[in-house]
Every structure is written in C-alpha cells, then in structure tokens.
Amino acid sequence: MARSDWGIGIVGLGGIANTHIQAYRNAGLKIVGGADVDEQRAKAMKERWQLPFVTTDWRELIDHPEVRIVDITAPHKFEIRLPIVEYAAKKGKALFVQKPLLPYLDQARKLVEVAEQYGVPLMVNQNSVFVPAFLAMERYLRDGTIGTPYYCQIENRNWFDLSAHPWYGKEERWVTSDMAVHHFALVHHWFGEWESVYAIMGRDPSQTGIKGDNFGVVLIRFKNGVQACVINNWAYRGDRRRPHPREEIIIQGDKGCITGDSEEICIVTVDPPTKIFPQFQGKWFPDAFANAMCHFIDALEAGKPFWCSGRDNLNVVAIIEAAYISVKERREVRREEFAL
Ligand SMILES: NC(=O)c1ccc[n+]([C@@H]2O[C@H](COP(=O)([O-])OP(=O)(O)OC[C@H]3O[C@@H](n4cnc5c(N)ncnc54)[C@H](O)[C@@H]3O)[C@@H](O)[C@H]2O)c1
C-alpha cells in the first residue's frame, strides 16, 4: 500500500491545522476531511483548503470509513482530548496527537492507557524531532563527528503577548508545558532517558494575556552523562531575539561542537580542525509536520515501532511535571519519582 492509502481526519481546524494541511498536501498524503466544533471555522477551512468532508461533529469524521488516522489538533485540554481519543480508540483508528500530549503527567498517562487498552497506535506530533535541520544535526551527533556529547543548550527568547487568544496561555502552566516541550522532546530523542530536572521560572506580569510562566530555564541531566539547559524566555523585550522556530541549539562534544537552528548549521571539529556546513532541504513549518506524519504512516505500514509514541512521550511530559515541581519545591526532581 502507499502512504496515500492512509486517510487522515483532522480534529480541530484552527491555526495549526493550516500547517498540517499544507504539509500533507505537499507530501501527497490523503486528507479525508476535518471537524471543528466552531461552525464558522469549519466552513471557512472547508472553503480555504477545498476539504472533501467537513463536519462540526468529530464523531462523524472518525466514523468516516476512509479515515484511518485521527490527527488531533484540538486544544490540549483533558476534557477536550479524552473523549476524542476514547472514541477513536474504540473505533480502532490510529492516533496522531499535537504536542503537548497534555500538560499534566497523570492526564497524559490516561490518554496513553486508553490507546493501549484498545490496542491502537498513538504518536505524539513532536515535530521538533522531525525538523530537517535537526535531523541533519542528529546525523552528526550520532556518527561521532563531535565525539562524545556532554552539553546541550537550546535557547528561545522573544516577546509574545497572547491577549487576543481565547485559550492559549490562560492556564496555570504555559511556556514550559506548551513551548519548551518542543525542546524537551528533542533532547529526550537525542540523549535518551533523563535522570533529574532542576528549574527556575517566572512571569512578567506586564504580559497580561498570559496567566502562567512566561520564562523558564530547565536543567536536565541524562543517564548518558549529557547535561542540557533549555531556556524559554518569552518575556524578552530586547532586540537580540531568538524567536521560535529559530531557537539556537548548541551541542558540545569532546571533539567538536554543533551550533545552529532550524535554518542553518555550523559544525566545528577539533582534530582535524574543520568547519562543516551541512546541507538539508526544508524548514520547520511545514516540512517537519510532513516528516512526522510520513514517519508514522511508514511505521504503521511496516508494522514497526515509531518515534514519539505516546508511551515514550510520557518521559517528555514527565520533564514538564518535574520542572513545575522543581520550581514549587525549590529542588532537583528525579525521574524515579514518577511511575512512567
Ligand atoms: N509547532 C507546533 O507543533 C504547534 C504550533 C501551534 C499549535 N500547536 C498545538 O496545536 C493545538 C491547537 O493549537 P492551535 O494554535 O491550532 O489552536 P486554535 O485555537 O487556533 O485551534 C484549535 C481549534 O480546535 C477547535 N476545537 C476546540 N474544541 C474542539 C473539539 N472538541 N472538537 C473539534 N474541534 C475543537 C477550536 O474551535 C479551534 O478551531 C495545541 O495543542 C497546540 O499546542 C502546535
């Protein structure tokens, strides 16, 4: 069978669904249709993208015989995602869920358990892992070019007000659960199992559209010896911005260093002293979204494991949980404290 035999139904036709649709169209994938509880939104998206099937009832979409993958882009709220996941799982449909799976570990675990109970595959759309530039970095990281990695730093800094947004940023948790999750997924994918987390966070109160943390620094120790520093400073009013998706990534090894972002990379090696500028095709938006879905479909087709499975992603959500506990209790939080 071909990738285009895997009919995709998108639940939630808001902002990011546009990127999903563009990405899937570019990759020649089959979009069966979409669902949105907002009738105006559903109608507008149907017209904009000429979607063959659009409904305000996501059950109808999931029931569509051509839908084999339910792509959830509805808000990451437990009360919204749980019924969709339960219904789709009962109908035996594969699940592809936007990050964060959910911002709280106990809630995320529940989604994973539902999928496992009904034996349906669930992949979390941690598209950072599939960014063309980051895949290029990963090749050099894994082939020994920079030796043994020991330190990684990822930094986003920008000013971002969400006053006009109806739900985003309006919960107790924000930048660490909703944005840094991109970076947590990436470092987990690159460096494996984490050991402990220490975090600081805060909120610039002048950003009135955001209720939770709008800056945070999260230090993660991995079992393989790598230490990572993930900085998300979304209350930065300076003029040296590093906005998403141009966060700066540094990976230091004992034989070299990778520096770059989603559009350019420079690798410096020590012996022999060289500079490498890896070439790659595509950007984060929308190419990483196509890569992520194609990866999922290829794995389903081959009956093989896939990256960013729901169960594996609990390691990522646990970093979020650990970071908030660390701030509240002012201590380092260890992975053994969580049942994953
Ligand atoms: N880089 C990325 O991967 C990226 C970027 C942006 C957003 N996201 C994620 O995508 C998700 C959606 O974000 P967004 O910016 O598109 O939000 P949005 O508010 O623009 O869109 C969400 C849509 O879901 C609809 N919706 C709400 N409840 C629903 C339900 N029960 N059934 C069907 N539709 C429902 C809303 O009407 C809205 O149209 C979030 O989880 C967010 O974290 C990921």
Coordinates of C-alpha atoms and ligand atoms in Angstrom, one line a residue:
M1 CA 0.0 0.0 0.0
A2 CA 1.0 3.6 -0.5
R3 CA 1.2 6.4 2.0
S4 CA -1.8 7.9 0.3
D5 CA -3.9 4.9 1.4
W6 CA -3.8 6.2 4.9
G7 CA -6.8 8.6 5.1
I8 CA -6.3 11.4 7.6
G9 CA -9.1 13.1 9.5
I10 CA -8.1 16.3 11.3
V11 CA -10.0 17.1 14.5
G12 CA -9.6 20.9 15.3
L13 CA -9.4 23.2 12.2
G14 CA -7.7 26.1 14.0
G15 CA -4.4 27.8 13.4
I16 CA -2.0 24.9 13.3
A17 CA -4.4 22.8 11.1
N18 CA -3.4 25.0 8.2
T19 CA 0.2 23.9 8.6
H20 CA -0.9 20.2 8.8
I21 CA -3.0 20.5 5.7
Q22 CA -0.2 22.3 3.7
A23 CA 2.4 19.8 4.8
Y24 CA 0.2 16.7 4.0
R25 CA -0.7 18.2 0.6
N26 CA 3.0 18.8 -0.2
A27 CA 3.8 15.2 0.7
G28 CA 0.9 13.8 -1.3
L29 CA -0.9 12.4 1.7
K30 CA -4.6 11.8 1.7
I31 CA -6.7 14.2 3.8
V32 CA -10.2 12.8 4.1
G33 CA -11.5 15.9 5.9
G34 CA -11.8 17.7 9.2
A35 CA -14.0 18.6 12.2
D36 CA -14.4 21.7 14.3
V37 CA -17.0 22.5 16.9
D38 CA -16.9 26.1 15.6
E39 CA -19.2 26.1 12.6
Q40 CA -17.8 29.2 11.0
R41 CA -14.3 27.9 11.4
A42 CA -15.2 24.6 9.8
K43 CA -16.9 26.3 6.9
A44 CA -14.0 28.7 6.3
M45 CA -11.4 25.9 6.4
K46 CA -13.5 23.8 4.0
E47 CA -13.5 26.6 1.5
R48 CA -10.0 27.7 2.0
W49 CA -8.5 24.2 1.5
Q50 CA -11.3 22.6 -0.6
L51 CA -11.6 19.8 2.0
P52 CA -13.8 17.0 0.8
F53 CA -15.6 16.3 4.1
V54 CA -16.1 18.8 7.0
T55 CA -18.3 18.5 10.0
T56 CA -18.9 20.1 13.4
D57 CA -19.2 16.6 14.9
W58 CA -15.8 14.9 15.2
R59 CA -17.6 11.5 15.7
E60 CA -18.8 11.7 12.2
L61 CA -15.3 12.4 10.9
I62 CA -13.9 9.5 13.0
D63 CA -16.6 7.2 11.7
H64 CA -15.8 8.1 8.1
P65 CA -14.7 4.8 6.5
E66 CA -11.7 6.3 4.8
V67 CA -10.3 7.8 8.0
R68 CA -7.5 5.6 9.3
I69 CA -5.6 8.2 11.2
V70 CA -7.2 10.7 13.5
D71 CA -5.0 13.8 13.7
I72 CA -5.9 15.8 16.8
T73 CA -5.2 19.5 16.6
A74 CA -7.9 20.5 19.1
P75 CA -6.6 22.3 22.2
H76 CA -4.5 20.3 24.7
K77 CA -7.1 20.2 27.4
F78 CA -8.0 16.9 29.1
E79 CA -11.8 17.4 28.8
I80 CA -11.4 18.0 25.1
R81 CA -8.9 15.3 24.1
L82 CA -10.0 12.4 26.3
P83 CA -13.4 11.9 24.6
I84 CA -11.9 12.2 21.1
V85 CA -9.1 9.7 22.0
E86 CA -11.6 7.3 23.6
Y87 CA -14.0 7.4 20.7
A88 CA -11.3 7.0 18.1
A89 CA -9.6 4.2 20.0
K90 CA -12.8 2.3 20.3
K91 CA -13.2 2.6 16.6
G92 CA -9.7 1.2 16.1
K93 CA -8.3 4.3 14.5
A94 CA -4.6 5.3 14.8
L95 CA -4.0 8.5 16.7
F96 CA -1.6 11.4 15.9
V97 CA -1.8 14.0 18.7
Q98 CA -0.4 17.5 18.7
K99 CA 2.1 18.5 21.4
P100 CA 1.9 18.7 24.3
L101 CA 0.1 15.4 24.6
L102 CA -1.3 17.0 27.7
P103 CA 0.5 19.4 30.1
Y104 CA 0.0 17.2 33.2
L105 CA 1.5 13.7 33.5
D106 CA -1.5 12.0 35.1
Q107 CA -3.7 13.3 32.3
A108 CA -1.3 12.4 29.5
R109 CA -0.9 8.9 31.0
K110 CA -4.6 8.4 30.9
L111 CA -4.7 9.1 27.1
V112 CA -1.8 6.6 26.6
E113 CA -3.6 4.0 28.6
V114 CA -6.8 4.4 26.6
A115 CA -5.0 3.9 23.4
E116 CA -3.2 0.9 24.8
Q117 CA -6.4 -0.6 26.2
Y118 CA -7.9 -0.7 22.7
G119 CA -4.6 -1.6 21.0
V120 CA -4.4 1.4 18.7
P121 CA -1.1 3.2 17.9
L122 CA -0.7 6.7 19.3
M123 CA 2.1 9.0 18.1
V124 CA 2.6 12.5 19.6
N125 CA 3.3 15.1 17.0
Q126 CA 6.6 16.3 18.5
N127 CA 7.5 17.9 15.2
S128 CA 10.8 19.4 16.6
V129 CA 12.2 15.9 16.3
F130 CA 11.5 15.9 12.5
V131 CA 12.8 19.4 11.6
P132 CA 15.1 18.9 8.6
A133 CA 17.9 20.8 10.2
F134 CA 17.6 18.9 13.5
L135 CA 17.6 15.6 11.6
A136 CA 20.9 16.8 10.0
M137 CA 22.3 17.7 13.4
E138 CA 21.3 14.3 14.7
R139 CA 23.3 12.5 12.0
Y140 CA 26.5 14.3 13.1
L141 CA 25.7 13.8 16.7
R142 CA 25.3 10.0 16.2
D143 CA 28.2 9.4 13.8
G144 CA 30.9 10.6 16.2
T145 CA 31.9 13.8 14.4
I146 CA 31.8 15.8 17.6
G147 CA 33.0 12.9 19.8
T148 CA 31.1 12.2 23.0
P149 CA 28.4 14.9 23.7
Y150 CA 28.4 16.3 27.2
Y151 CA 26.4 19.6 27.0
C152 CA 23.4 20.9 25.0
Q153 CA 21.8 24.3 25.2
I154 CA 18.6 25.4 23.5
E155 CA 17.5 29.0 23.7
N156 CA 14.3 30.8 22.6
R157 CA 13.9 34.4 23.5
N158 CA 11.1 36.7 22.3
W159 CA 8.2 38.8 23.4
F160 CA 4.9 37.1 22.9
D161 CA 1.6 38.5 24.0
L162 CA -1.5 36.4 23.8
S163 CA -4.1 38.9 24.9
A164 CA -6.3 38.2 21.8
H165 CA -6.1 34.4 22.1
P166 CA -9.2 32.7 23.6
W167 CA -7.5 29.9 25.4
Y168 CA -3.7 29.7 24.8
G169 CA -1.7 30.9 27.8
K170 CA -4.8 31.1 30.0
E171 CA -3.9 28.2 32.2
E172 CA -1.6 27.8 35.3
R173 CA 1.1 26.3 33.1
W174 CA 2.3 27.9 29.9
V175 CA 5.8 28.4 28.4
T176 CA 7.4 25.3 30.0
S177 CA 4.5 22.9 29.2
D178 CA 3.4 24.4 25.8
M179 CA 6.7 25.6 24.2
A180 CA 9.7 24.1 26.0
V181 CA 8.0 20.7 25.3
H182 CA 9.4 21.0 21.7
H183 CA 12.9 21.2 23.2
F184 CA 12.3 18.5 25.9
A185 CA 11.2 16.1 23.1
L186 CA 14.3 16.9 21.1
V187 CA 16.8 16.4 23.9
H188 CA 15.0 13.2 25.0
H189 CA 15.1 11.9 21.5
W190 CA 18.8 12.8 21.2
F191 CA 20.1 11.8 24.6
G192 CA 17.6 9.2 25.9
E193 CA 16.5 8.6 29.4
W194 CA 16.7 11.6 31.8
E195 CA 17.8 11.3 35.4
S196 CA 16.9 14.6 37.1
V197 CA 15.5 18.1 36.5
Y198 CA 16.1 21.5 38.1
A199 CA 14.1 24.5 37.0
I200 CA 13.5 28.2 37.6
M201 CA 10.5 30.0 36.1
G202 CA 8.7 33.3 36.4
R203 CA 6.2 35.6 34.8
D204 CA 6.5 39.1 33.6
P205 CA 3.1 40.5 34.8
S206 CA 3.0 43.1 32.1
Q207 CA 2.2 40.3 29.7
T208 CA -1.4 40.4 30.6
G209 CA -2.5 37.7 28.1
I210 CA -0.6 35.0 29.9
K211 CA -1.5 33.6 33.2
G212 CA 1.3 31.1 33.8
D213 CA 5.1 31.1 33.4
N214 CA 6.4 33.2 30.5
F215 CA 10.1 32.5 31.1
G216 CA 11.8 29.4 32.4
V217 CA 15.2 27.7 32.5
V218 CA 15.2 23.9 32.8
L219 CA 18.4 21.9 33.5
I220 CA 18.2 18.3 32.6
R221 CA 20.7 15.6 33.5
F222 CA 20.6 12.5 31.2
K223 CA 21.7 9.0 32.2
N224 CA 24.3 9.0 29.4
G225 CA 26.1 11.9 31.1
V226 CA 24.8 14.8 28.9
Q227 CA 23.6 17.9 30.7
A228 CA 21.1 20.1 29.0
C229 CA 19.9 23.7 29.5
V230 CA 16.6 24.6 27.9
I231 CA 15.9 28.3 28.0
N232 CA 12.4 29.6 27.0
N233 CA 12.3 33.4 27.7
W234 CA 9.1 34.6 26.1
A235 CA 9.1 37.8 28.1
Y236 CA 12.2 39.2 26.4
R237 CA 11.9 42.9 25.3
G238 CA 15.4 43.2 23.9
D239 CA 16.4 43.4 20.3
R240 CA 18.5 40.2 20.1
R241 CA 15.6 37.9 19.6
R242 CA 15.8 34.2 19.0
P243 CA 12.1 33.5 18.2
H244 CA 10.5 30.1 17.6
P245 CA 11.2 28.4 15.2
R246 CA 14.8 30.0 15.1
E247 CA 15.8 28.8 18.6
E248 CA 19.5 28.5 18.9
I249 CA 20.9 25.0 19.6
I250 CA 24.4 24.2 20.8
I251 CA 25.7 20.7 21.2
Q252 CA 29.2 20.3 22.6
G253 CA 31.2 17.1 22.4
D254 CA 34.8 16.3 23.4
K255 CA 35.8 16.5 19.7
G256 CA 33.7 19.4 18.4
C257 CA 30.6 21.4 18.5
I258 CA 27.3 21.8 16.6
T259 CA 25.7 25.2 16.5
G260 CA 22.6 26.1 14.6
D261 CA 18.9 26.5 14.3
S262 CA 16.1 25.2 12.0
E263 CA 17.6 27.1 9.0
E264 CA 21.4 26.9 9.3
I265 CA 24.1 24.7 11.0
C266 CA 27.8 25.0 11.5
I267 CA 29.9 22.2 12.9
V268 CA 33.4 22.8 14.2
T269 CA 35.7 19.8 14.8
V270 CA 38.9 19.9 16.7
D271 CA 41.0 17.1 15.1
P272 CA 41.4 17.8 12.2
P273 CA 40.2 21.4 12.7
T274 CA 37.4 21.8 10.2
K275 CA 34.1 23.7 9.7
I276 CA 31.2 21.8 8.2
F277 CA 28.1 23.4 6.9
P278 CA 25.6 20.6 6.4
Q279 CA 23.0 20.9 3.7
F280 CA 19.4 19.9 4.1
Q281 CA 16.1 20.6 2.4
G282 CA 13.1 22.2 4.1
K283 CA 12.1 24.3 7.1
W284 CA 10.3 23.6 10.4
F285 CA 7.0 24.9 9.0
P286 CA 5.6 22.9 7.2
D287 CA 8.2 20.3 6.4
A288 CA 8.7 18.9 9.9
F289 CA 4.9 18.2 10.0
A290 CA 5.0 16.2 6.8
N291 CA 8.1 14.3 8.0
A292 CA 6.4 13.4 11.3
M293 CA 3.2 12.1 9.7
C294 CA 5.2 10.3 6.9
H295 CA 7.3 8.6 9.7
F296 CA 4.1 7.5 11.4
I297 CA 2.5 6.1 8.3
D298 CA 5.7 4.3 7.2
A299 CA 5.9 2.7 10.6
L300 CA 2.2 1.7 10.6
E301 CA 2.6 0.3 7.1
A302 CA 5.6 -1.8 8.1
G303 CA 4.2 -2.7 11.5
K304 CA 7.3 -1.2 13.1
P305 CA 7.8 1.0 16.2
F306 CA 7.8 4.7 15.7
W307 CA 9.4 7.7 17.3
C308 CA 7.5 9.8 19.8
S309 CA 5.0 7.1 20.8
G310 CA 2.5 8.0 23.5
R311 CA 4.2 5.8 26.0
D312 CA 7.7 7.1 25.2
N313 CA 6.3 10.7 25.3
L314 CA 5.4 10.3 29.0
N315 CA 9.2 10.8 29.5
V316 CA 8.8 14.2 27.9
V317 CA 5.6 15.1 29.8
A318 CA 7.4 14.0 33.0
I319 CA 10.1 16.6 32.3
I320 CA 7.3 19.2 32.3
E321 CA 5.9 17.8 35.5
A322 CA 9.3 17.7 37.1
A323 CA 10.1 21.3 36.1
Y324 CA 7.0 22.6 37.8
I325 CA 7.6 20.5 40.9
S326 CA 11.2 21.7 41.0
V327 CA 10.1 25.4 41.0
K328 CA 7.4 24.8 43.6
E329 CA 9.6 22.9 46.0
R330 CA 12.9 24.5 45.0
R331 CA 14.7 21.3 44.5
E332 CA 16.1 18.8 41.9
V333 CA 13.5 16.3 40.9
R334 CA 14.5 12.8 40.0
R335 CA 12.9 10.5 37.3
E336 CA 12.3 7.7 39.8
E337 CA 9.7 9.9 41.5
F338 CA 7.4 9.2 38.6
A339 CA 5.7 5.9 37.5
L340 CA 6.0 6.0 33.7
Ligands
LIG1 N1 4.6 23.7 16.3 C1 3.6 23.1 16.7 O1 3.6 21.9 16.6 C2 2.3 23.7 17.1 C3 2.1 25.1 16.8 C4 0.8 25.6 17.2 C5 -0.1 24.9 17.9 N2 0.2 23.6 18.3 C6 -0.7 22.8 19.1 O2 -1.9 22.5 18.3 C7 -3.0 22.5 19.1 C8 -4.0 23.6 18.6 O3 -3.4 24.8 18.5 P1 -3.9 26.0 17.6 O4 -3.0 27.1 17.7 O5 -4.3 25.5 16.3 O6 -5.3 26.4 18.4 P2 -6.6 27.1 17.8 O7 -7.3 27.7 18.9 O8 -6.2 28.1 16.7 O9 -7.4 25.9 17.1 C9 -8.0 24.9 17.9 C10 -9.3 24.5 17.1 O10 -9.9 23.4 17.8 C11 -11.3 23.6 17.8 N3 -11.9 22.8 18.8 C12 -12.0 23.1 20.2 N4 -12.6 22.0 20.8 C13 -12.8 21.1 19.8 C14 -13.4 19.8 19.8 N5 -13.9 19.3 20.9 N6 -13.6 19.2 18.7 C15 -13.1 19.7 17.5 N7 -12.5 20.9 17.4 C16 -12.4 21.6 18.6 C17 -11.4 25.1 18.0 O11 -12.7 25.6 17.6 C18 -10.3 25.7 17.1 O12 -10.7 25.9 15.8 C19 -2.5 22.9 20.5 O13 -2.4 21.7 21.3 C20 -1.1 23.5 20.3 O14 -0.2 23.3 21.4 C21 1.4 23.0 17.8

